[in-house]
Coordinates of C-alpha atoms in Angstrom, one line a residue:
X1 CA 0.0 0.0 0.0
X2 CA 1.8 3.2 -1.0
X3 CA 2.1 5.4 2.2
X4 CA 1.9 8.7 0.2
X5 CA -1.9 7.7 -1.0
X6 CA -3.8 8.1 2.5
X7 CA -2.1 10.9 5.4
X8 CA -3.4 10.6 8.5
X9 CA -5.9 12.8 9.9
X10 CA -5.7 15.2 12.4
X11 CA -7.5 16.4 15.6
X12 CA -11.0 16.5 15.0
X13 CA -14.1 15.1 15.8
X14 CA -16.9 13.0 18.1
X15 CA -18.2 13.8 19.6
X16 CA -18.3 17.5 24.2
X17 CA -17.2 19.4 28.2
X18 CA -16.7 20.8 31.9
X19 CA -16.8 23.9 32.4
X20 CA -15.3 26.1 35.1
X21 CA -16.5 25.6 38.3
X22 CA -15.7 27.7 41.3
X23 CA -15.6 24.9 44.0
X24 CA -15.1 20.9 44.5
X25 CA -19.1 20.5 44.6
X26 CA -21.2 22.7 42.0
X27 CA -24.4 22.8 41.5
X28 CA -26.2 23.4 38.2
X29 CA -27.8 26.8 38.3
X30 CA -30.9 27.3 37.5
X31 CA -32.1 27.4 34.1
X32 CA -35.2 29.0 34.6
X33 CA -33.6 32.5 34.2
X34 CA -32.9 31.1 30.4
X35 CA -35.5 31.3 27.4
X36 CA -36.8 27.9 26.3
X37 CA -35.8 27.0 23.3
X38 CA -38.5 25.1 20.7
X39 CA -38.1 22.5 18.7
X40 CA -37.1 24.3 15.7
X41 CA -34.4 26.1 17.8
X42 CA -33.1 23.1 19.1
X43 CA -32.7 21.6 14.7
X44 CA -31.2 24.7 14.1
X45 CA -28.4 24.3 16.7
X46 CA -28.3 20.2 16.2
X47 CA -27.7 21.3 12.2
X48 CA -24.6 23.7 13.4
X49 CA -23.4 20.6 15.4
X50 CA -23.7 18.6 12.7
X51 CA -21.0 20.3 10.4
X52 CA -17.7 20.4 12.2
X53 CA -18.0 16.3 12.3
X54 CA -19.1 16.1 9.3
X55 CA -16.4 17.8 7.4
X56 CA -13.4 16.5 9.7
X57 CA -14.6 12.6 8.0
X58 CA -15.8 14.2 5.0
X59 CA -12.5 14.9 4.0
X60 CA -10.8 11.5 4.4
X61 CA -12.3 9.2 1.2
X62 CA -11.4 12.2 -0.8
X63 CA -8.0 12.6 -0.4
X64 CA -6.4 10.6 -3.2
X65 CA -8.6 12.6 -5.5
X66 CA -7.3 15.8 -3.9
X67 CA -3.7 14.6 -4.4
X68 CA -4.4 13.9 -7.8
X69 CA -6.2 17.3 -9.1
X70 CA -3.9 19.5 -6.9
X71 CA -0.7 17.5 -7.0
X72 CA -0.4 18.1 -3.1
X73 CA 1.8 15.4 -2.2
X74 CA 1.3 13.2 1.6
X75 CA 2.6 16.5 3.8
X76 CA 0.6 18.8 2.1
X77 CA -2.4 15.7 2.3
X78 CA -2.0 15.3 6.2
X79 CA -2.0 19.3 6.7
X80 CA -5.4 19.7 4.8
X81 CA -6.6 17.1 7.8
X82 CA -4.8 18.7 10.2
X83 CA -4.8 22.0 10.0
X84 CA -8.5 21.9 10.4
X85 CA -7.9 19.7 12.9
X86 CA -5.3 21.7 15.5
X87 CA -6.9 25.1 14.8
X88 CA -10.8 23.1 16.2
X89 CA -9.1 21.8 19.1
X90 CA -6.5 24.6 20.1
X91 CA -9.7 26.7 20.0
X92 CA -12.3 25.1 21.2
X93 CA -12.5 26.6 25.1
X94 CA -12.0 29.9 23.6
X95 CA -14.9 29.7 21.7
X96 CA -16.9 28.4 24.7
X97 CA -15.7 31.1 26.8
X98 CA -16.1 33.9 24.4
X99 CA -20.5 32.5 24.0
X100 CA -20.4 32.9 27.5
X101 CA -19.2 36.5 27.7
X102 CA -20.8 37.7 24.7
X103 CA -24.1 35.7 23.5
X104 CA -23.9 32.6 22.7
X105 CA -26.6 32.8 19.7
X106 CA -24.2 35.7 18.6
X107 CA -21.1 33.4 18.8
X108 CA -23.3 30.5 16.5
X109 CA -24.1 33.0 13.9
X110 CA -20.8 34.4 13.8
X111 CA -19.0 30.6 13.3
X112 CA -22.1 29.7 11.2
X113 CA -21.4 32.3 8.8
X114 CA -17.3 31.9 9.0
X115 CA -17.8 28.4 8.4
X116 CA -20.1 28.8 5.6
X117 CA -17.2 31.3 3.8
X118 CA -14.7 29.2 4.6
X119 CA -15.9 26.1 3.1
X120 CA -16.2 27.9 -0.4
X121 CA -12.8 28.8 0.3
X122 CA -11.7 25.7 0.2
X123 CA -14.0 24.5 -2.4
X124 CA -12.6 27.2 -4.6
X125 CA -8.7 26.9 -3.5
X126 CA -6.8 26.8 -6.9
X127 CA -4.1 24.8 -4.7
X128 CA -2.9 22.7 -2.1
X129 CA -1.5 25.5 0.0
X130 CA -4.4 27.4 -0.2
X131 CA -6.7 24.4 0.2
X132 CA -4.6 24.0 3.5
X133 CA -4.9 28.1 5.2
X134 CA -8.8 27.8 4.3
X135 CA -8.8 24.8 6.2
X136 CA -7.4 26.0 8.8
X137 CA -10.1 29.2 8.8
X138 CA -12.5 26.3 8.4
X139 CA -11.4 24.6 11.9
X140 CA -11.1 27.9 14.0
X141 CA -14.8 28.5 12.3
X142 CA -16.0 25.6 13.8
X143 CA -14.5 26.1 16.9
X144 CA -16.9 29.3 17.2
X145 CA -19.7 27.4 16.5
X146 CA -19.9 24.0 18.4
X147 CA -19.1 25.0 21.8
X148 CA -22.5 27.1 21.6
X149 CA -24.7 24.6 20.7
X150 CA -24.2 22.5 24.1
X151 CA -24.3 25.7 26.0
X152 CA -27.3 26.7 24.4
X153 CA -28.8 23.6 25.4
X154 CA -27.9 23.8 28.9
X155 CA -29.0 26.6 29.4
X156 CA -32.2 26.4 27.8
X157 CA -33.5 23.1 28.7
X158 CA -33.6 21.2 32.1
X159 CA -35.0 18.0 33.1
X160 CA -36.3 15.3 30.7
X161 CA -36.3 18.0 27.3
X162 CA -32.4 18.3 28.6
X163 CA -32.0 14.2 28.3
X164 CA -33.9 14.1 25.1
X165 CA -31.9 17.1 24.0
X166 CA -28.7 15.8 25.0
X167 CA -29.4 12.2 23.6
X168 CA -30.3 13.9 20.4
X169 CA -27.0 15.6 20.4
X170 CA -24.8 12.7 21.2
X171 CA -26.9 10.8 17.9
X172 CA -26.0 13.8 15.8
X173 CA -22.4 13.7 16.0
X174 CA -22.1 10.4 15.8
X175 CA -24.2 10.0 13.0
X176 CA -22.8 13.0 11.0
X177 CA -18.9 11.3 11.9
X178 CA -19.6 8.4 9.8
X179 CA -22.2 10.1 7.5
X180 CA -19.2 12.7 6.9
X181 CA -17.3 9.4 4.9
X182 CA -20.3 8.4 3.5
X183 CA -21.4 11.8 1.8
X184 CA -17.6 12.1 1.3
X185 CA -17.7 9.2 -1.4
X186 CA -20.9 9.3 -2.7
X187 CA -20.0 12.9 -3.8
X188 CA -16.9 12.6 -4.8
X189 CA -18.2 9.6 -7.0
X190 CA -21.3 11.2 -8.2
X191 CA -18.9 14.1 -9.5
X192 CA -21.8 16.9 -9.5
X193 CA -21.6 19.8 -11.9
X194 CA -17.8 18.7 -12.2
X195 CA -17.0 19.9 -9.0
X196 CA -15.3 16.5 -7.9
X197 CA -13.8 16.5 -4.9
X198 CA -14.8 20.3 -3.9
X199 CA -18.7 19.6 -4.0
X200 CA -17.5 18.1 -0.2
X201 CA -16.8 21.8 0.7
X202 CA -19.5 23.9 -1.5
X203 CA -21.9 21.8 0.3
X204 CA -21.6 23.4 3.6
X205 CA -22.4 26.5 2.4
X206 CA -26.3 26.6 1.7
X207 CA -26.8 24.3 5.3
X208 CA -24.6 27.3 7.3
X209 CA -26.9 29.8 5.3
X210 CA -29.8 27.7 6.1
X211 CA -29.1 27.1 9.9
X212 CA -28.2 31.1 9.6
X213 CA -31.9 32.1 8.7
X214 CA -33.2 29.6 11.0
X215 CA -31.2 30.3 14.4
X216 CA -32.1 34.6 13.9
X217 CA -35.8 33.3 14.1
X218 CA -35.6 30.2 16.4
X219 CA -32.4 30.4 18.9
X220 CA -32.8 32.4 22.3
X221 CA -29.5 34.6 23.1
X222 CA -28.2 33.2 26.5
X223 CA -25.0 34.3 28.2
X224 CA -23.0 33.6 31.5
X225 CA -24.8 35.9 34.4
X226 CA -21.3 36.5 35.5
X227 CA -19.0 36.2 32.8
X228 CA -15.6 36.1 33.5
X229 CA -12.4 37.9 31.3
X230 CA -10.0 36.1 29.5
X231 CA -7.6 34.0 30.6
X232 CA -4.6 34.8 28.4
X233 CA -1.5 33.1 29.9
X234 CA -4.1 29.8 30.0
X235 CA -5.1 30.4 26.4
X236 CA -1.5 30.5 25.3
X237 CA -0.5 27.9 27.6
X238 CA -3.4 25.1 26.0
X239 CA -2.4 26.2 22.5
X240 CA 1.1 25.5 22.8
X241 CA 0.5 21.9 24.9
X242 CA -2.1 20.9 22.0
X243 CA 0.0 22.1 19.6
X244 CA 3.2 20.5 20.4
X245 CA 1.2 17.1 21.0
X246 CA -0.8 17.3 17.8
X247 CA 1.1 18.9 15.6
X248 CA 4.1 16.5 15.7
X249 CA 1.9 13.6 15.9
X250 CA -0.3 14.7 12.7
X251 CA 2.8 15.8 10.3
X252 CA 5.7 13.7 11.7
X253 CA 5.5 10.6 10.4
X254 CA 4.8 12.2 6.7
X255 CA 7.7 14.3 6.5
X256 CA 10.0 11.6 8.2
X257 CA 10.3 12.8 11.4
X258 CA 12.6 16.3 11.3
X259 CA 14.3 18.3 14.1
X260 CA 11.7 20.3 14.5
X261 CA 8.7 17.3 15.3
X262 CA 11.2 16.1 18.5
X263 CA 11.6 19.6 19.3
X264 CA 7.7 20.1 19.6
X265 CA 7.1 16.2 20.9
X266 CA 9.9 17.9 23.6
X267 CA 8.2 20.9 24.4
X268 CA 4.6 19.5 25.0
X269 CA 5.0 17.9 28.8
X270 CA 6.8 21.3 29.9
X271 CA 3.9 23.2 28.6
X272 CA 1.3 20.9 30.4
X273 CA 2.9 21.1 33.3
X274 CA 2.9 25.3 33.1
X275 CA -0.5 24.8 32.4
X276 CA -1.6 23.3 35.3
X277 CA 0.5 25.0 37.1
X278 CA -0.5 28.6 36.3
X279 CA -4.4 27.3 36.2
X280 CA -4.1 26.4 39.7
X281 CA -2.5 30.2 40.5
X282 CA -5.7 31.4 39.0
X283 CA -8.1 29.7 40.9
X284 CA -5.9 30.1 43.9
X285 CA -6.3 33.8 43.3
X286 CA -9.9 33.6 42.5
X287 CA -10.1 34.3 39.0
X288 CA -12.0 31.9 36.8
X289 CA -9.0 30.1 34.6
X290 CA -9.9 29.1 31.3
X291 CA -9.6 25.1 32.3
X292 CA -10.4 25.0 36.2
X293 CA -8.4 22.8 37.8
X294 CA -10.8 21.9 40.6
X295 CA -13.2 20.8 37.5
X296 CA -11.5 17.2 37.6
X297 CA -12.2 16.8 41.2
X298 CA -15.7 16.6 40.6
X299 CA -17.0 13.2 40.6
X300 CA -19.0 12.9 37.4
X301 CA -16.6 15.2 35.4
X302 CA -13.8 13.1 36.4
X303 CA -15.7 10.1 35.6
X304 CA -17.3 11.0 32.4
X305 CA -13.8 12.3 31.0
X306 CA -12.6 9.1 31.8
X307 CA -14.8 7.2 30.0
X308 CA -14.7 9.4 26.7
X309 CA -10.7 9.0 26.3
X310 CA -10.7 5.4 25.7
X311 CA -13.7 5.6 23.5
X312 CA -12.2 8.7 21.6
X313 CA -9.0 6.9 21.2
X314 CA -10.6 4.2 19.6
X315 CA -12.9 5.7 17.7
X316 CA -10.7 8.2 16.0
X317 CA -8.3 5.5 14.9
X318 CA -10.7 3.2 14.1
X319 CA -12.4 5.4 11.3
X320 CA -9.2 6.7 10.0
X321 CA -8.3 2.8 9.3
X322 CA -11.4 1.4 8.2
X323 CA -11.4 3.9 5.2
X324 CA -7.9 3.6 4.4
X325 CA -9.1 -0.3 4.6
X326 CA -12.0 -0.2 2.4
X327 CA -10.3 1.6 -0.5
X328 CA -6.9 0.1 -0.1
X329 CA -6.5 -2.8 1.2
X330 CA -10.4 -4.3 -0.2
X331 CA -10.0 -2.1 -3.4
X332 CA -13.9 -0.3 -3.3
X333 CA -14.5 2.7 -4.9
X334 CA -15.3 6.2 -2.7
X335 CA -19.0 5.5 -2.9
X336 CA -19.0 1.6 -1.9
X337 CA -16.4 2.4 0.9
X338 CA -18.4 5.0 2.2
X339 CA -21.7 3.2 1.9
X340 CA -20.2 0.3 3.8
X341 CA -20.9 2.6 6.9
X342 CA -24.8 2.4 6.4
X343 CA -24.9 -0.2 9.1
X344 CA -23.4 1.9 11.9
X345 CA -24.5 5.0 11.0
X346 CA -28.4 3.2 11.1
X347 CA -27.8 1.7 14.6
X348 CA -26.4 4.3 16.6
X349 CA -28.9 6.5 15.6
X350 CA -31.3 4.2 16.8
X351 CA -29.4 3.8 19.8
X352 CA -28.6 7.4 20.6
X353 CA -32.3 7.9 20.4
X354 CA -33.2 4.7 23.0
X355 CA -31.0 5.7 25.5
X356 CA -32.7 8.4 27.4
X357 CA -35.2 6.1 28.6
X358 CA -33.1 3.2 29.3
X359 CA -31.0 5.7 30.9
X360 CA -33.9 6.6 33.5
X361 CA -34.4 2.8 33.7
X362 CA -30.9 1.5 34.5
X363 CA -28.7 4.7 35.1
X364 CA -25.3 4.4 34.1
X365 CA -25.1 0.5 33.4
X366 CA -26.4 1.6 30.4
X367 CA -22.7 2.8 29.3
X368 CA -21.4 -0.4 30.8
X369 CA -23.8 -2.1 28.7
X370 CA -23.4 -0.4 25.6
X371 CA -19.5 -0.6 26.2
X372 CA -20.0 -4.3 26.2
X373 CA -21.9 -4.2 22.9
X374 CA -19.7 -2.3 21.3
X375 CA -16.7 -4.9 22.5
X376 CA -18.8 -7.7 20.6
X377 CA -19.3 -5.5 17.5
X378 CA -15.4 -4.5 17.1
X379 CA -14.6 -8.1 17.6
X380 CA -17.1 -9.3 14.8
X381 CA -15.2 -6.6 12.7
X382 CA -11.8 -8.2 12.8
X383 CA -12.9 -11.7 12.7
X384 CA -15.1 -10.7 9.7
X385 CA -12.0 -9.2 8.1
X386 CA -9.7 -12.2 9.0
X387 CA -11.9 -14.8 8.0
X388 CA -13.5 -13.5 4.6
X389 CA -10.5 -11.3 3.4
X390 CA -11.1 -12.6 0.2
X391 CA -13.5 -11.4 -1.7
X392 CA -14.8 -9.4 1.3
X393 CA -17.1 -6.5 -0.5
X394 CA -18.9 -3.4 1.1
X395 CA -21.5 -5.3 3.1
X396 CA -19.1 -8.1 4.2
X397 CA -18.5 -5.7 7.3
X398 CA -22.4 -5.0 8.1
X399 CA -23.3 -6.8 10.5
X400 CA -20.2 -6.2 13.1
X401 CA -20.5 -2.5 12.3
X402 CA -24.3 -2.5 13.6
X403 CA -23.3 -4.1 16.6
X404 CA -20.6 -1.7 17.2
X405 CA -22.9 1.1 16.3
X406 CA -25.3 0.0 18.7
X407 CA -23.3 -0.1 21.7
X408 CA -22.0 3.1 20.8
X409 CA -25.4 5.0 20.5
X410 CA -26.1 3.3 23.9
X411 CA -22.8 4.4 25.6
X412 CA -22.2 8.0 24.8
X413 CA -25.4 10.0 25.5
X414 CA -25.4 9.3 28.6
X415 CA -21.6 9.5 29.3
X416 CA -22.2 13.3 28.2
X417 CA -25.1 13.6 30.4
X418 CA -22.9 12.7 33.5
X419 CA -20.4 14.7 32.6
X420 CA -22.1 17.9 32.1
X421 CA -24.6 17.2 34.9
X422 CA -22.7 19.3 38.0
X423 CA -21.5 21.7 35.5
X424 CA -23.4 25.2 36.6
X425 CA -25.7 26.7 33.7
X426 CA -23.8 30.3 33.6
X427 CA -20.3 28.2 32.7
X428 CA -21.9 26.1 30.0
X429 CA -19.9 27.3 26.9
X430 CA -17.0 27.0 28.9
X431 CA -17.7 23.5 30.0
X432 CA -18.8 22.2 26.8
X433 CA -15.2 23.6 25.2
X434 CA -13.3 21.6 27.0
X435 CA -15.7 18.3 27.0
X436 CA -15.3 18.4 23.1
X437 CA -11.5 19.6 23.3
X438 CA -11.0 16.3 25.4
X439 CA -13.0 14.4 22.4
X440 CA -10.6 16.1 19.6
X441 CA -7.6 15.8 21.3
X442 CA -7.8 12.1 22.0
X443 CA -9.5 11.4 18.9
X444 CA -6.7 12.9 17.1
X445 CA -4.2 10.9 19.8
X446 CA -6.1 7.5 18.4
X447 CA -5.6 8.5 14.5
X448 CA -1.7 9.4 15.2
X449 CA -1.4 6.1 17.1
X450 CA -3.3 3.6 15.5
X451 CA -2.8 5.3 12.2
X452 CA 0.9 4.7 12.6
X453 CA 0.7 1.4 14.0
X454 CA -1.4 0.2 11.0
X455 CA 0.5 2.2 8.3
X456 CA 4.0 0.7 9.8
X457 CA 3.1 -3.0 10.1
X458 CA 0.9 -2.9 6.5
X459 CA 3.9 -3.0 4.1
X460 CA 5.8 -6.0 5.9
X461 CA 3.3 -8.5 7.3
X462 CA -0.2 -7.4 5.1
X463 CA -3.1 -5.4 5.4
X464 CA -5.2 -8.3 6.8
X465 CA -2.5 -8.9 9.4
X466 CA -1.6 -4.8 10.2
X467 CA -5.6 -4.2 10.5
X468 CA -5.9 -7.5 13.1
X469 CA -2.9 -5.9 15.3
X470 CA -4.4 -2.6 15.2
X471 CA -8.3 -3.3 16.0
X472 CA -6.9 -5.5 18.4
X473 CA -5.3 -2.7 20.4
X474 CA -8.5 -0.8 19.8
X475 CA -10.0 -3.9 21.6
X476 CA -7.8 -3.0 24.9
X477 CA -9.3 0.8 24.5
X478 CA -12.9 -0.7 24.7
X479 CA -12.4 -2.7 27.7
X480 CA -10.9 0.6 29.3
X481 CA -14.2 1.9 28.8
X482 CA -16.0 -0.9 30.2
X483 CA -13.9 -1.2 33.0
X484 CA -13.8 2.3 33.6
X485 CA -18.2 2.8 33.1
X486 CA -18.3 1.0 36.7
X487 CA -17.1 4.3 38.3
X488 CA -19.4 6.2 37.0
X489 CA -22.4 7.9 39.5
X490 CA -25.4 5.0 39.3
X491 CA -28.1 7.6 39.2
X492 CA -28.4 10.0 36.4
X493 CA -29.7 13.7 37.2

């Protein structure tokens, strides 16, 4: 398999976060002070969510049609991933923070509409390094935009709307991640107007102008009651840790490791360690730092978090694989390899829409039981791909993927739930940046692992054998997330 085909992605995705809390023990505020929002409100916002997954997938069955029309080459390839990538996660508290302080409707229009420009932009890039900076504008767009929608949420729902809201959430990123490689290949295939691989880009622009027109009618403007200013040495602080991590991680391996990847691999634990360290001089000196410390020291944070790494990890790598998989190593076209996703896409849907009221039923041994579905689906992925290798087409995969959707759609609604449950209304934007910073961060941590694990072992011992080793280490990640579901608080609020 030529190396220089398929980069590896970046920091994106999944699917949300904490946000500052001024003791060990908060307690939501109130959200009766907060406009309820309707149902078309609540599509508009759940339409906004769905874009930044969508396009971080999108991207990926497209690439060796990009490299071929723009002559980009596999550094060029794995910065049009990652830029959009880094500039998401590196920005993502911001954004949260800035909705608090200044509206957070204001803040969804603003990324709505910079996310709609931006996708021309790259549509319309004449090339590769120009397809790369409007990606980058693309990522920071979306880092505007998501943050609100969860915030919005919390603040204008509470009770059983908030689960239904919440579950509804949860089943539209996770839908729109594997829809994004879908749509990615049907497009891409389908060739519309002659637009090839840019119709994945030109796309976003009439849904941001539709959720535009929609949210100025339908989305209530909510903002902290006591918003705090920001925290500079913490912004610069998390930009340079995420930066140095996934940076390094994303470009390294392309570009065969230079000076300056070590040096950045190098700089990231000193720059974690300032961070905490100066976060922990904030809140000492009570100011509101833009990542609390004593957020982790709540229960269900700490707990939640806990469970969403593993599952990140996993997930990240696994999707990055499976499509470099399905057009490699089983030789399907962009459409047929995204179609093979159907499956998944179909059942954790189902799933994500299920689990609020098996949630009320069975609290959170519904994420220890979805955790253990989703353990029986991966496995019925790699036996299906050692066993039938051979003449293996798109549906070959189907029925392990349903499973694995399944237990996925069970697991992470209410994972989000608990973790955003003690998280007081007034810091929602706040707390849902750094919920979906912890979901890009580690997803992008699982692509550059497994990525490189799969993409090392595939030219030396096969595809079939490189894609066993590597879902197998994704199995360990899933019985993390088992194991680790039994800590979570039995009862959820």
């Amino acid at each position: 398999m030529s190396e220089t085909r398929i980069p590896r992605p970046a920091p994106a995705a999944v699917a949300a976060g904490p946000a500052s809390v001024p003791s060990d023990s908060p307690s939501p505020a109130s959200p009766a002070a907060s406009p309820a929002i309707g149902r078309l409100g609540l599509l508009t916002v759940l339409i906004g969510a769905a874009l930044p997954f969508l396009d971080f997938f999108i991207v990926n069955v497209a690439l060796p049609t990009i490299d071929h029309d723009l002559h980009a080459g596999p550094a060029l390839l794995e910065m049009v991933v990652g830029g959009y990538g880094v500039a998401y996660a590196v920005l993502l508290v911001l954004g949260g923070r800035l909705g608090d302080m200044v509206g957070r409707r204001r803040l969804f229009l603003w990324g709505t509409a910079a996310f709609g420009v931006t996708s021309v932009a790259c549509g319309l890039a004449p090339d590769a390094w120009s397809l790369v900076a409007a990606r980058v504008a693309q990522g920071a767009a979306a880092a505007l935009m998501l943050p609100q929608v969860l915030a919005t949420i919390q603040a204008t729902t509470s009770g059983e709307r908030r689960t239904q809201a919440m579950s509804m959430y949860s089943g539209t990123a996770g839908v729109a991640s594997a829809v994004g490689q879908v749509l990615g290949g049907v497009l891409v295939s389908v060739d519309l107007a002659g637009t090839g691989w840019r119709s994945i880009f030109l796309i976003n622009a009439p849904i941001a102008a539709v959720a535009l027109v929609l949210a100025l009618r339908s989305v209530p403007e909510t903002r902290s009651a006591n918003p705090t200013r920001i925290d500079p040495w913490g912004t610069v602080l998390l930009t340079v840790t995420l930066v140095s991590l996934l940076v390094p991680l994303t470009e390294g391996r392309s570009t065969g490791w230079p000076l300056w990847s070590w040096v950045l691999l190098g700089t990231f634990p000193l720059a974690a360690v300032a961070l905490v360290l100066v976060e922990r001089r904030e809140e000492r000196a009570g100011r509101t730092p833009l990542v609390p410390p004593s957020l982790l020291r709540v229960h269900s944070v700490r707990s939640g978090l806990a469970v969403i790494v593993p599952f990140s990890i996993g997930w990240g790598g696994f999707m990055f694989v499976l499509a470099v998989v399905l057009q490699e190593g089983l030789r399907l076209g962009p459409m047929a390899a995204g179609l093979a996703l159907l499956p998944m896409c179909a059942t954790y849907f189902a799933g994500s829409l299920a689990s609020p009221r098996l949630a009320a039923r069975y609290g959170s041994r519904l994420v220890t039981a979805g955790s253990l579905i989703q353990l029986v689906g991966l496995a019925t992925v790699v036996a299906t791909f050692w066993f039938g290798w051979d003449g293996l087409g798109a549906a070959g995969p189907g029925p392990g993927l349903a499973i694995q959707g399944l237990g996925q759609g069970l697991l992470i609604p209410p994972t989000l739930r608990i973790v955003l449950s003690e998280v007081p209304v007034d810091r929602a934007g706040v707390g849902s940046g750094v919920m979906v910073t912890t979901q890009q961060a580690f997803m992008a941590l699982g692509v550059a692992t497994m990525g490189s694990l799969f993409l090392s072992l595939a030219p030396s011992t096969g595809m079939r054998e490189a894609l066993a080793i590597t879902l197998g280490a994704q199995l360990v990640a899933v019985a993390a997330t088992v194991l680790l579901s039994l800590r979570l608080p039995r009862t959820l609020r």
